[in-house]
Coordinates of C-alpha atoms in Angstrom, one line a residue:
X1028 CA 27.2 7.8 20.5
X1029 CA 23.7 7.2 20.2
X1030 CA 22.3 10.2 22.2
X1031 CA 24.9 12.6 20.5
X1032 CA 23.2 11.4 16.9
X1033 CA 19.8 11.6 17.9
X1034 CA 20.6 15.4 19.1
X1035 CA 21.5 16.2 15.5
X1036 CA 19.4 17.9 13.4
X1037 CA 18.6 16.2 9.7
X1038 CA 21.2 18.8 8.0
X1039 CA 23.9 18.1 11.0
X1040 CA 23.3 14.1 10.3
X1041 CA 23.7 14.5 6.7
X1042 CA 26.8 16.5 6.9
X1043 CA 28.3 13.4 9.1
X1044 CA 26.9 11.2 6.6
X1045 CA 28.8 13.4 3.8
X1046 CA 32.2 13.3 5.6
X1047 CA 31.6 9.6 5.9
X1048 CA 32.0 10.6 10.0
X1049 CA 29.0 8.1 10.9
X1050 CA 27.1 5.6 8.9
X1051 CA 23.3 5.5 8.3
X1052 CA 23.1 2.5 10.4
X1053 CA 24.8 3.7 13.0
X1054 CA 21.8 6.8 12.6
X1055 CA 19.4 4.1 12.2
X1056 CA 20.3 2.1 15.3
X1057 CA 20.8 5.1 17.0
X1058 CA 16.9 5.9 16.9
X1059 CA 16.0 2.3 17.3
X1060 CA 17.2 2.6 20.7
X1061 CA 16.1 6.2 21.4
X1062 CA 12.5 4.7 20.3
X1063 CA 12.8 1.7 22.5
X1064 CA 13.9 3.9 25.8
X1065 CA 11.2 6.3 25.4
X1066 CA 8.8 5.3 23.3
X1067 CA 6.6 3.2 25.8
X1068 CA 6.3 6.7 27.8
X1069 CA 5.7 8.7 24.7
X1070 CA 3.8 6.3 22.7
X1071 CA 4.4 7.8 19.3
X1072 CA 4.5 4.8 17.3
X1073 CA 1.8 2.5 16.0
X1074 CA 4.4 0.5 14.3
X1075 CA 8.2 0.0 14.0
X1076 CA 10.2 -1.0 10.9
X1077 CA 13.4 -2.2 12.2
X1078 CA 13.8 -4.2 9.2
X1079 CA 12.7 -2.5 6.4
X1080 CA 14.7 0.9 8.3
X1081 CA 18.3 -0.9 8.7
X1082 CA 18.1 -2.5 5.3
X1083 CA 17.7 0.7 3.7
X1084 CA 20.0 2.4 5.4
X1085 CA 22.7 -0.4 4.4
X1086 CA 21.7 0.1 1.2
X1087 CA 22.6 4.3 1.3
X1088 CA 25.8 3.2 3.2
X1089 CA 26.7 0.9 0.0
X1090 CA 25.5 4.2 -2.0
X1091 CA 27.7 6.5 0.1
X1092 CA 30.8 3.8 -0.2
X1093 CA 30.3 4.2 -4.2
X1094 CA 29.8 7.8 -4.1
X1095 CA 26.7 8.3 -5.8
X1096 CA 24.3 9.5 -2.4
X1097 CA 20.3 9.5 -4.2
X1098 CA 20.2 13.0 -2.0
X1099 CA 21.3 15.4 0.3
X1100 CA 19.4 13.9 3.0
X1101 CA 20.4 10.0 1.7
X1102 CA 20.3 8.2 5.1
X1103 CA 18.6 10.6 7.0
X1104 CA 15.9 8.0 9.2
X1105 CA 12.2 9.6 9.2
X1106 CA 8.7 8.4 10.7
X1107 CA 5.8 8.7 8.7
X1108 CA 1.9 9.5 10.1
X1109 CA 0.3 6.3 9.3
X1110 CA -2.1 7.9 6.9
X1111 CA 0.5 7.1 4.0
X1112 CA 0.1 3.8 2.3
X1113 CA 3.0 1.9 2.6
X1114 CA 4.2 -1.0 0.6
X1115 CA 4.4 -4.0 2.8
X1116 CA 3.7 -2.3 6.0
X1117 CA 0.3 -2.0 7.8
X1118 CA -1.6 1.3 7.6
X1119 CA -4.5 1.5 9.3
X1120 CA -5.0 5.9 9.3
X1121 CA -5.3 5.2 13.3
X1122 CA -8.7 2.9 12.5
X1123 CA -9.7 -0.6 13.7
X1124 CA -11.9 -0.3 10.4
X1125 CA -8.5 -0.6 8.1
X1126 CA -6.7 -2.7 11.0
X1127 CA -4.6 -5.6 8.9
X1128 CA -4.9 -3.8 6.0
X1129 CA -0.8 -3.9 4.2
X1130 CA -1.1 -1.7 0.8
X1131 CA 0.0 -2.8 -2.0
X1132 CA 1.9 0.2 -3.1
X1133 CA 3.4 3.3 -2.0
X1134 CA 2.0 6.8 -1.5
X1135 CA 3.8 9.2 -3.9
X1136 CA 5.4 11.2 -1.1
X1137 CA 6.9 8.0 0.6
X1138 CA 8.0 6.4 -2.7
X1139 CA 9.8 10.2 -2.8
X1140 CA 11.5 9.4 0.6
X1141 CA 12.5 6.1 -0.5
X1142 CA 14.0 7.2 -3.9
X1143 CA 16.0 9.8 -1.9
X1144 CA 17.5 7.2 0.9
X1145 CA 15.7 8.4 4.0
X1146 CA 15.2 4.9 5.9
X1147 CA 11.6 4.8 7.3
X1148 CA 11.7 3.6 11.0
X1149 CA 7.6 3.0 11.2
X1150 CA 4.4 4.4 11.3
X1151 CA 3.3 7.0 13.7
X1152 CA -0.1 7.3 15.8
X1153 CA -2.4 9.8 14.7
X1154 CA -6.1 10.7 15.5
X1155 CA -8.6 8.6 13.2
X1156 CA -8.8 9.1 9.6
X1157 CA -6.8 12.1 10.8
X1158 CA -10.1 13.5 13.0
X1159 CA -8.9 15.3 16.2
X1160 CA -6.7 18.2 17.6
X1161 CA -5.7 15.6 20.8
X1162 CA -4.4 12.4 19.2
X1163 CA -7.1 11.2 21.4
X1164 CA -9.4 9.9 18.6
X1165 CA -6.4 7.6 17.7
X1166 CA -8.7 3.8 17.9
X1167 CA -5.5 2.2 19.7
X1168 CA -3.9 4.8 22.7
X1169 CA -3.0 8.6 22.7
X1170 CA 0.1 9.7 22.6
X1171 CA 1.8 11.6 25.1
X1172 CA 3.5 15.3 24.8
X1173 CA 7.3 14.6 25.3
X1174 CA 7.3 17.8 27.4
X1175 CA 4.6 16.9 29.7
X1176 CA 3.7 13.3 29.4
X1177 CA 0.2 14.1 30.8
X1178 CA -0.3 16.8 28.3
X1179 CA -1.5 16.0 24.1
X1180 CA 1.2 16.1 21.9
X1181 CA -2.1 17.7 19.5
X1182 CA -3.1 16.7 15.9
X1183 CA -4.2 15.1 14.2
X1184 CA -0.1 14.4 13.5
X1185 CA 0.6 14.3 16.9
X1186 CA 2.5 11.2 16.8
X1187 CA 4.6 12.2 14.4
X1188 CA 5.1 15.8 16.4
X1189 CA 5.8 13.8 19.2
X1190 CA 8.3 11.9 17.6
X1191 CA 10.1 14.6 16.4
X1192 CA 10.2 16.4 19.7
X1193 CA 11.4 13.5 21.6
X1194 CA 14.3 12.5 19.1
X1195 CA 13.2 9.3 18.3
X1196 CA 13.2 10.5 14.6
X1197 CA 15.4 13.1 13.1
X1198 CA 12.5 14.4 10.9
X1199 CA 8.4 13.2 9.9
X1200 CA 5.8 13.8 7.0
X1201 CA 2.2 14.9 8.5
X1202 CA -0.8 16.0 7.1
X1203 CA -2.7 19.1 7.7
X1204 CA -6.7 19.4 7.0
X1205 CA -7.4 22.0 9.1
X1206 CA -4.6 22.7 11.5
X1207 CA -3.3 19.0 11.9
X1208 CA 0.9 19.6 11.3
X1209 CA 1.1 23.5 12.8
X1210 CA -0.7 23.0 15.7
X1211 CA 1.1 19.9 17.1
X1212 CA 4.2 21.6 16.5
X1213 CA 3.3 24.4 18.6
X1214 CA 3.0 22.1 21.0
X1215 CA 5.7 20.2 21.1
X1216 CA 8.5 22.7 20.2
X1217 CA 9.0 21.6 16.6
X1218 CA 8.6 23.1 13.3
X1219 CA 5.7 21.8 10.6
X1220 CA 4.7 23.0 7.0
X1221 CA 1.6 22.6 5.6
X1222 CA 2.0 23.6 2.0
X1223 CA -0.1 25.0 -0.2
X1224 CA -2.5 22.7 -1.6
X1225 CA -1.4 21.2 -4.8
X1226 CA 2.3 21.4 -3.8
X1227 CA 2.6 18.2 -2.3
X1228 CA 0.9 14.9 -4.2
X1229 CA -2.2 13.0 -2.0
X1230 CA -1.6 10.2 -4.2
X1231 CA -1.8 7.2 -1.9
X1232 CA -2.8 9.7 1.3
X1233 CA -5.7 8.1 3.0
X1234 CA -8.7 11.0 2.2
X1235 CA -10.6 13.2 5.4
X1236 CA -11.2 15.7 3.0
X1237 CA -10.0 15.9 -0.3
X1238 CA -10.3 19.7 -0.9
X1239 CA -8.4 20.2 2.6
X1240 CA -5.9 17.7 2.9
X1241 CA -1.8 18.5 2.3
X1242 CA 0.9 16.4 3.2
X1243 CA 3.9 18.8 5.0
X1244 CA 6.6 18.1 6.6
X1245 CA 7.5 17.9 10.6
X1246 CA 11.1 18.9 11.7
X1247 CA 13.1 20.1 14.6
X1248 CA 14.4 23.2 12.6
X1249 CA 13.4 25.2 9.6
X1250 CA 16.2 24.2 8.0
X1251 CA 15.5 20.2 7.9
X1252 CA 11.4 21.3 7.0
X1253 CA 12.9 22.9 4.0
X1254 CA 15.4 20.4 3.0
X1255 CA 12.5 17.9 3.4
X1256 CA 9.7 19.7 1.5
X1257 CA 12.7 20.0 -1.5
X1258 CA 12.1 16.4 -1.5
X1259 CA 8.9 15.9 -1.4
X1260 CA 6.7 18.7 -3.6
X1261 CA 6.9 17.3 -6.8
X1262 CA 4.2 17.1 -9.7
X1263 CA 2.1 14.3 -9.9
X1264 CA 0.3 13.3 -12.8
X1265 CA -1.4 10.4 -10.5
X1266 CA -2.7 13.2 -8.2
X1267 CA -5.3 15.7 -10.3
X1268 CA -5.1 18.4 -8.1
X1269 CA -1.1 18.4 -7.7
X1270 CA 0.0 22.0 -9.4
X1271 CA 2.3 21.6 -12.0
X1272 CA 4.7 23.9 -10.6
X1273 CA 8.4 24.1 -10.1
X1274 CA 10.1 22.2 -7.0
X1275 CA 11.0 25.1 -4.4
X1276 CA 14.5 26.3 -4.0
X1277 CA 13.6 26.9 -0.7
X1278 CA 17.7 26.5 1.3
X1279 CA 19.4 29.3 -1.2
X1280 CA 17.8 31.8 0.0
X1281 CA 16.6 30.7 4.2
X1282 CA 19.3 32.7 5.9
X1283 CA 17.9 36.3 3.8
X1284 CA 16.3 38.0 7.1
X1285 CA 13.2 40.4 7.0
X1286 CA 14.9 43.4 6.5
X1287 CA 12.4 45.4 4.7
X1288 CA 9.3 42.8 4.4
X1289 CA 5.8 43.8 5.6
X1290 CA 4.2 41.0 8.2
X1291 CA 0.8 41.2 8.8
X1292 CA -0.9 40.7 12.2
X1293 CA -4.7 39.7 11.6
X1294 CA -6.6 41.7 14.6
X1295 CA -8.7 38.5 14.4
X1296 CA -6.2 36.4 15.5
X1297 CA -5.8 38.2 18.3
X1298 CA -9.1 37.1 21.0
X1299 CA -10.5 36.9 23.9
X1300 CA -10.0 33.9 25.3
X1301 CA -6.3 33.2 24.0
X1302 CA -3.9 31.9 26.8
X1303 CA -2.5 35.9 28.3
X1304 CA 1.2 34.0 28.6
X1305 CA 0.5 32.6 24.8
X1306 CA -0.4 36.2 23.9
X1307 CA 2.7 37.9 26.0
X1308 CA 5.1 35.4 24.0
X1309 CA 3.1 36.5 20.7
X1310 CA 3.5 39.5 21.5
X1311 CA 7.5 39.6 22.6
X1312 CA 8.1 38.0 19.1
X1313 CA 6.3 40.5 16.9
X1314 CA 8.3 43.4 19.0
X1315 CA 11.4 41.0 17.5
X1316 CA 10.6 41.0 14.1
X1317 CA 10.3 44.8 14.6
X1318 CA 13.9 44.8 15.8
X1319 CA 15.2 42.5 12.9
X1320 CA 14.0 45.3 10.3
X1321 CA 10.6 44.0 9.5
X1322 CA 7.6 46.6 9.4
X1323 CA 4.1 45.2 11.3
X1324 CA 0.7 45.9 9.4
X1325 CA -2.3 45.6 11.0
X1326 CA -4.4 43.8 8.4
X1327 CA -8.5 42.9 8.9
X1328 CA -9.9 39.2 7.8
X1329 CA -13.1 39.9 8.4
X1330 CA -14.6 36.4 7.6
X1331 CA -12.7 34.8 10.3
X1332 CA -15.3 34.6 12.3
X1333 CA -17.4 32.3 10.0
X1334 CA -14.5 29.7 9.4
X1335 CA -14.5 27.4 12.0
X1336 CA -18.2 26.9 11.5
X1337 CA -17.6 26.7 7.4
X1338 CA -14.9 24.2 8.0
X1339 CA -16.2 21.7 9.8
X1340 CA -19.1 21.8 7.8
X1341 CA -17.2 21.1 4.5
X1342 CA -14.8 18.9 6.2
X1343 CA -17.3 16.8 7.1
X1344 CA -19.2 17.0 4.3
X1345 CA -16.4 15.5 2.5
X1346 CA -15.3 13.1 5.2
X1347 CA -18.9 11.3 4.9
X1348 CA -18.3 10.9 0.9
X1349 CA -15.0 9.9 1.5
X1350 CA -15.6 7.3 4.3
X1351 CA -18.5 5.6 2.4
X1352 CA -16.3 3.1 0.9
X1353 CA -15.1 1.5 4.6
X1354 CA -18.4 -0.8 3.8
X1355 CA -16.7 -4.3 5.1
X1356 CA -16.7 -5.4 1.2
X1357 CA -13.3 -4.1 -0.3
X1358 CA -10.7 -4.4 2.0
X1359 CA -10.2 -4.0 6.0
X1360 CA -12.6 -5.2 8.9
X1361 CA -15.4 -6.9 7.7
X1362 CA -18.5 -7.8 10.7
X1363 CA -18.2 -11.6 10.9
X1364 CA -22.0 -12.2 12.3
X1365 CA -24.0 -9.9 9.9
X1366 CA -26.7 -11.2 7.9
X1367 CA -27.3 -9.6 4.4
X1368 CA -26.0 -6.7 3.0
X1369 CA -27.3 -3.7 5.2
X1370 CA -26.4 -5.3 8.3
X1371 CA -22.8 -6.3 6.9
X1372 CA -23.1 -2.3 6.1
X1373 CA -24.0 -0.9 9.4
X1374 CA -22.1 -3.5 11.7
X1375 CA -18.8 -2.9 9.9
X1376 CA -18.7 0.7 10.3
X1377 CA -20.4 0.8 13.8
X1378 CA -17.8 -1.5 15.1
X1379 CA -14.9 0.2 12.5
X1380 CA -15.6 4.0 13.3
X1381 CA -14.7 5.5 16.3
X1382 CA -16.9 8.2 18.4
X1383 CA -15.5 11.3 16.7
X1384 CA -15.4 9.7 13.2
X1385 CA -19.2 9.1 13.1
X1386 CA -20.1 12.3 14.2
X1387 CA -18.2 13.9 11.7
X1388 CA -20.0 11.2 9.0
X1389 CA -23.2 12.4 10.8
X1390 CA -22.9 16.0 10.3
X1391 CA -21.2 16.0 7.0
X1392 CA -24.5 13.4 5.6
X1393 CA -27.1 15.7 7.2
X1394 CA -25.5 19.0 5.1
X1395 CA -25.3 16.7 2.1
X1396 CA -28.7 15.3 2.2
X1397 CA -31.9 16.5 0.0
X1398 CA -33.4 19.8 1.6
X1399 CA -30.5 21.1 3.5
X1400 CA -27.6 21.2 0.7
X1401 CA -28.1 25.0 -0.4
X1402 CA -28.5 25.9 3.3
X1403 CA -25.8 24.3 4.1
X1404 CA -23.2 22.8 2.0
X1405 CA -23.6 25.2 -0.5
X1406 CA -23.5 28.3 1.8
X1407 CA -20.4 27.2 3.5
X1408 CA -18.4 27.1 -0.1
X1409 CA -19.6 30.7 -0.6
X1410 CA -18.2 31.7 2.7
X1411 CA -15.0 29.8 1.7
X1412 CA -14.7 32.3 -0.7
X1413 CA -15.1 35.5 1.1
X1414 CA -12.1 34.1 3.3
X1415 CA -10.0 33.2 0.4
X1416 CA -10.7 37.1 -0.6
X1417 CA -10.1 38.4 2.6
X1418 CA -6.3 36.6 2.1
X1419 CA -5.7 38.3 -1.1
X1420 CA -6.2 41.3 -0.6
X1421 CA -4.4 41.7 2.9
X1422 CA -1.7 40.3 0.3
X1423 CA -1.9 43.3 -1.6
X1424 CA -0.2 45.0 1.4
X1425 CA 1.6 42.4 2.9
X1426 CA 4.1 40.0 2.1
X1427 CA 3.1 37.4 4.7
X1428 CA 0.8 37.3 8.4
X1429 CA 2.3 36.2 11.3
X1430 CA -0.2 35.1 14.3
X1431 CA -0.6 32.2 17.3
X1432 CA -0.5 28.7 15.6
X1433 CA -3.1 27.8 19.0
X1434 CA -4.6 30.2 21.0
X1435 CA -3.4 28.1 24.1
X1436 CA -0.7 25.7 24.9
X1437 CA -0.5 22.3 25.4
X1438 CA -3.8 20.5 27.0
X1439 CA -4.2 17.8 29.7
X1440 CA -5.2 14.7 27.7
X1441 CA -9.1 14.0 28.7
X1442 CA -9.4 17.2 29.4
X1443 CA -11.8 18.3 26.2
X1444 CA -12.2 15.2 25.0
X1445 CA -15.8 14.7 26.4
X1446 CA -16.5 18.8 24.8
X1447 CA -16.0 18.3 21.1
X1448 CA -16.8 21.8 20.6
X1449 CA -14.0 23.0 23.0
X1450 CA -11.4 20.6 20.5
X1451 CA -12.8 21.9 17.5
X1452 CA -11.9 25.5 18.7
X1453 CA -8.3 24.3 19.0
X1454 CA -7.6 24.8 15.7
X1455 CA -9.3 28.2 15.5
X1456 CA -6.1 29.9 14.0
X1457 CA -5.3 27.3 11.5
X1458 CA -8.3 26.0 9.6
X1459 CA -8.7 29.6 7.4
X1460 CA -5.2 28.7 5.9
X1461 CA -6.8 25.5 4.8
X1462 CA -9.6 27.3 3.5
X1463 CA -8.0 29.4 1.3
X1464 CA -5.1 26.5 0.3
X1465 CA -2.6 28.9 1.3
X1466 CA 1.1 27.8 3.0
X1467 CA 1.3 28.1 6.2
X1468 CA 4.0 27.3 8.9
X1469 CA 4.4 26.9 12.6
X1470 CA 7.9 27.9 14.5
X1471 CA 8.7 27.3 18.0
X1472 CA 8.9 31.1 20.0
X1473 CA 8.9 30.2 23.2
X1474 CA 8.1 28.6 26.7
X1475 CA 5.4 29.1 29.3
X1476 CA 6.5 29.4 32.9
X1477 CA 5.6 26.1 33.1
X1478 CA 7.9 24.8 30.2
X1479 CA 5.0 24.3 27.5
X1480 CA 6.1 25.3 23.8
X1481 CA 4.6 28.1 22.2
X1482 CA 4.5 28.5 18.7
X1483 CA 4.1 31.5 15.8
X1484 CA 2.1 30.9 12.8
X1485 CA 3.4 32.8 9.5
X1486 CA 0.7 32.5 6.3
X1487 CA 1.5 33.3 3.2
X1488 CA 0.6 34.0 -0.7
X1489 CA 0.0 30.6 -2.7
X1490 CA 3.2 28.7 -3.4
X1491 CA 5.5 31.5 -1.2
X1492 CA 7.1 28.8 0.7
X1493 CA 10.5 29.9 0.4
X1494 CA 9.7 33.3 1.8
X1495 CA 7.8 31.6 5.1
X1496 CA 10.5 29.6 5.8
X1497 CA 12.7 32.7 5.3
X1498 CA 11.0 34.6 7.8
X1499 CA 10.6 31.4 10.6
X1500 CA 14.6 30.7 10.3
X1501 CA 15.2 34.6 10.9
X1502 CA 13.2 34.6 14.0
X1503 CA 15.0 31.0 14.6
X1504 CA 18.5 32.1 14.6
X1505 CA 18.0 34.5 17.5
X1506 CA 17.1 31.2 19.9
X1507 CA 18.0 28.4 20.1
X1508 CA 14.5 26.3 21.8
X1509 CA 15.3 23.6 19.1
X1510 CA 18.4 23.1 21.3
X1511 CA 16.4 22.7 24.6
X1512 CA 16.9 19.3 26.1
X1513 CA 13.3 17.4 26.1
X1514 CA 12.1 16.1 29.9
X1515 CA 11.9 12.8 28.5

C-alpha cells in the first residue's frame, strides 16, 4: 500500500481521503517509510517530524470521521524548506549560525498549512540563508538529485524539489529570491510557483532579501501547485508588503487550454551557451503550443542583459542588512571564547557563516558603503526598473512568455561549486522575474538522452497566476513525465 500512496498526486490522495478509501495516517506512515528507504541516498531532510506529522494527521482523520475536513487538501502530508519558522521545531535556514534555534511561533504560510490539515513530515535542506543554485551551500550536506544521485537537485529549495521528485512528500512550500523554486524544479521533474511578490505573506520567512523573497509552492503536477497556492496566498496584515488582494481561483478555470492566447518567446532567453538538447526540447514544446491553438510572439527584453549583474548586487545588498542581526547576542550560536564585544561580533559570524554567505555580506557591504552607493546600489535599482518596463510592455502584446527555466540541465555536484560566477549564471533565466515581482512558473517538458528533466518557464502579468497555471497544465495533459517512475 505504501508505494501505491506515495505515487499519488496531492489531488488523487485527497480524493481517497474524501471517499474515506485511506486514512491520513495511513498517507502519513506511508511517507515515513518512503523517507526512511530513500532518504539516506537522497538526503532531502534536515529534520523529520514523525510526531508532530502522525498527530496531526489523527487529528484530520477524527475531522474526516465527524465530517467537517478544515480543506480540500485536509490530510494531505507536506515538507517544508527549513527557512519557515516553525513552532516547536528547529529551523536553522541551512546555518550552523541559527543551529538549536526552535521558534517560538509559526510563519504565516505554515500556520496556513496547519489550519488546513496538511501534516508537516519535517524540514527540508536548502542552501544557506537560501544562498546557492546547488544546495551545496547547505552548512550540513548537499542533497542529491533523485534522478541522478551524483547530479544537484538545484536551489536554493532543492531539498524540498528533491523531496517532491522522489515521493517522500506528496507536495512542499519553497522560496524563490532569484530563481530558487523554478529552477530546482526543472531539475528534478517537478512543478514550482513563485508568485508574485505580495501574494504570499514572508511573515515568519527567514529574510535573504526582503524586496526578492516569495514563498511558492513545489508539486508533482500543476494541479496540486494550484490547490496548494489556494491555500496559502492570503493577506497578511503582519506582513507590510503582502497585497491585499483576492485569494486566486486558480482550479475553475486550469483545464481552459491556450486556444487563442499570445505566448511570448524573449529572443534573450534564447543564448549561446544554453544546453543544444535543453534548447531542442524548448524548442519541440513551443512548436506544441503552436499545435494546441496558441499564437508565438517574438517579444525583445532588452535589459536582460544587465540583470544578473543588478541582482546580485541588490540581493546582496540586502542580504548584508539583513544578516547583521546573526551577532551571537539574540538568539542562535554564540562564540564561547570571545573577549569583548567585537570579537563576540566577528567570531560568531566567522564561525556561523558559510563561504558563500560571506561573500554575498562582502559584496552587498561594499555597494552599501559611503562612496560607492550611487555607483552602485543606486544604479542597480534604476536598472531594476528598465527591466520591470521591458515586462510591461512585452505585456501589452502578450498574455504571458514562455522560455527555459535553466539554460542547462542538472549539474554534477562540485562541479561549479569552486566557480561562483559559473553558479550565479544558473539562474540566468529566472532572476528578471524576481526583478520585476512578477509570477513565474516552471513545468516539466521533457528528458535529455540521458534522463535529466528539462523544464519550461512561463512569466506572467502581476497577480495572473491562474492563467500560468492554465497554460503549464495544457502543455501537461499532453504528457505524462509526472508519471515517470524516479531511479530511486
Amino acid at each position: 500500500m505504501s508505494s501505491t500512496l506515495t505515487d499519488l498526486s496531492m489531488l488523487e490522495l485527497a480524493a481517497k481521503l474524501a471517499s474515506r478509501e485511506v486514512s491520513s495516517v495511513e498517507a502519513t506512515q506511508a511517507s515515513l517509510q518512503r523517507i526512511a528507504q530513500v532518504d539516506p541516498k537522497v538526503r532531502a531532510f534536515l529534520r523529520v517530524d514523525e510526531a508532530g506529522a502522525l498527530k496531526a494527521a489523527e487529528a484530520s482523520d477524527a475531522r474526516r470521521h465527524a465530517g467537517s475536513p478544515a480543506s480540500a487538501l485536509d490530510g494531505v502530508p507536506v515538507g517544508l524548506k527549513d527557512i519557515f519558522l516553525t513552532q516547536g521545531v528547529e529551523t536553522t535556514c541551512g546555518s550552523r549560525i541559527l543551529e538549536g534555534f526552535v521558534p517560538p511561533y509559526d510563519a504565516t504560510v505554515v500556520r496556513l498549512l496547519k489550519e488546513a490539515g496538511l501534516p508537516l513530515l519535517g524540514k527540508l535542506n536548502m542552501d544557506e540563508f537560501a544562498m546557492g543554485s546547488s544546495n551545496e551551500s547547505s552548512a550540513y550536506f548537499p542533497t542529491h538529485n533523485p534522478w541522478d544521485l551524483t547530479r544537484t537537485p538545484g536551489g536554493s529549495s532543492g531539498g524540498s524539489a528533491a523531496a517532491v521528485a522522489a515521493r517522500e512528500v506528496f507536495g512542499a512550500l519553497g522560496t524563490d529570491t532569484g530563481g530558487s523554486i523554478r529552477q530546482p524544479a526543472a531539475f528534478t521533474n517537478t512543478v514550482g510557483l513563485k508568485p508574485t511578490y505580495g501574494r504570499v505573506s514572508r511573515y515568519g520567512v527567514i529574510a535573504f532579501a526582503s524586496s526578492l523573497d516569495q514563498p511558492g509552492p513545489m508539486a508533482r503536477t500543476v494541479g496540486d501547485t494550484a490547490a496548494l497556492l489556494q491555500l496559502i496566498a492570503r493577506h497578511d496584515p503582519l506582513d507590510s508588503t503582502s497585497a491585499d488582494v483576492a485569494t486566486p481561483d486558480c482550479l475553475t478555470g486550469l483545464e481552459d487550454g491556450v486556444r487563442g492566447l499570445k505566448l511570448g518567446v524573449p529572443r534573450e532567453y534564447f543564448t549561446a551557451g544554453m544546453d543544444p538538447e535543453v534548447e531542442g526540447t524548448l524548442r519541440a514544446s513551443l512548436e506544441e503550443f503552436e499545435r494546441m491553438g496558441a499564437t508565438l510572439v517574438d517579444v525583445s527584453l532588452p535589459h536582460t542583459k544587465y540583470a544578473l549583474a543588478t541582482y546580485y548586487l541588490l540581493a546582496s545588498s540586502e542580504a548584508s542588512s539583513n544578516l547583521a542581526r546573526y551577532d551571537g547576542i539574540r538568539y542562535g550560536q554564540r562564540a564561547k571564547d570571545a573577549r569583548g564585544l567585537k570579537e563576540l561580533y566577528t567570531q560568531t559570524r566567522g564561525q556561523g557563516f558559510g563561504a558563500e554567505v560571506k561573500r554575498r555580506i562582502m559584496l552587498g557591504t561594499y555597494a552599501l558603503s559611503a562612496g560607492y552607493y550611487d555607483a552602485y546600489y543606486l544604479r542597480a535599482q534604476k536598472v531594476r526598473t528598465l527591466i520591470r518596463e521591458d515586462f510591461t510592455r512585452a505585456f501589452q502584446q502578450v498574455d504571458a512568455l514562455v522560455s527555459p527555466t535553466s539554460p542547462v540541465p542538472a549539474f554534477k555536484l562540485g562541479e561549479k561549486v569552486d566557480d561562483p560566477l559559473s553558479m550565479y549564471l544558473m539562474d540566468i533565466y529566472t532572476l528578471p522575474c524576481n526583478l520585476a515581482g512578477l509570477p513565474g512558473l516552471s513545468v516539466p517538458c521533457g528528458f535529455t538522452q540521458g534522463g535529466l528533466p528539462v523544464g519550461l518557464q512561463i512569466l506572467g502579468r502581476p497577480f495572473d497566476e491562474a492563467r500560468l497555471l492554465r497554460i503549464a497544465r495544457a502543455f501537461e495533459r499532453e504528457h505524462d513525465f509526472f508519471r515517470r517512475a524516479v531511479p530511486v
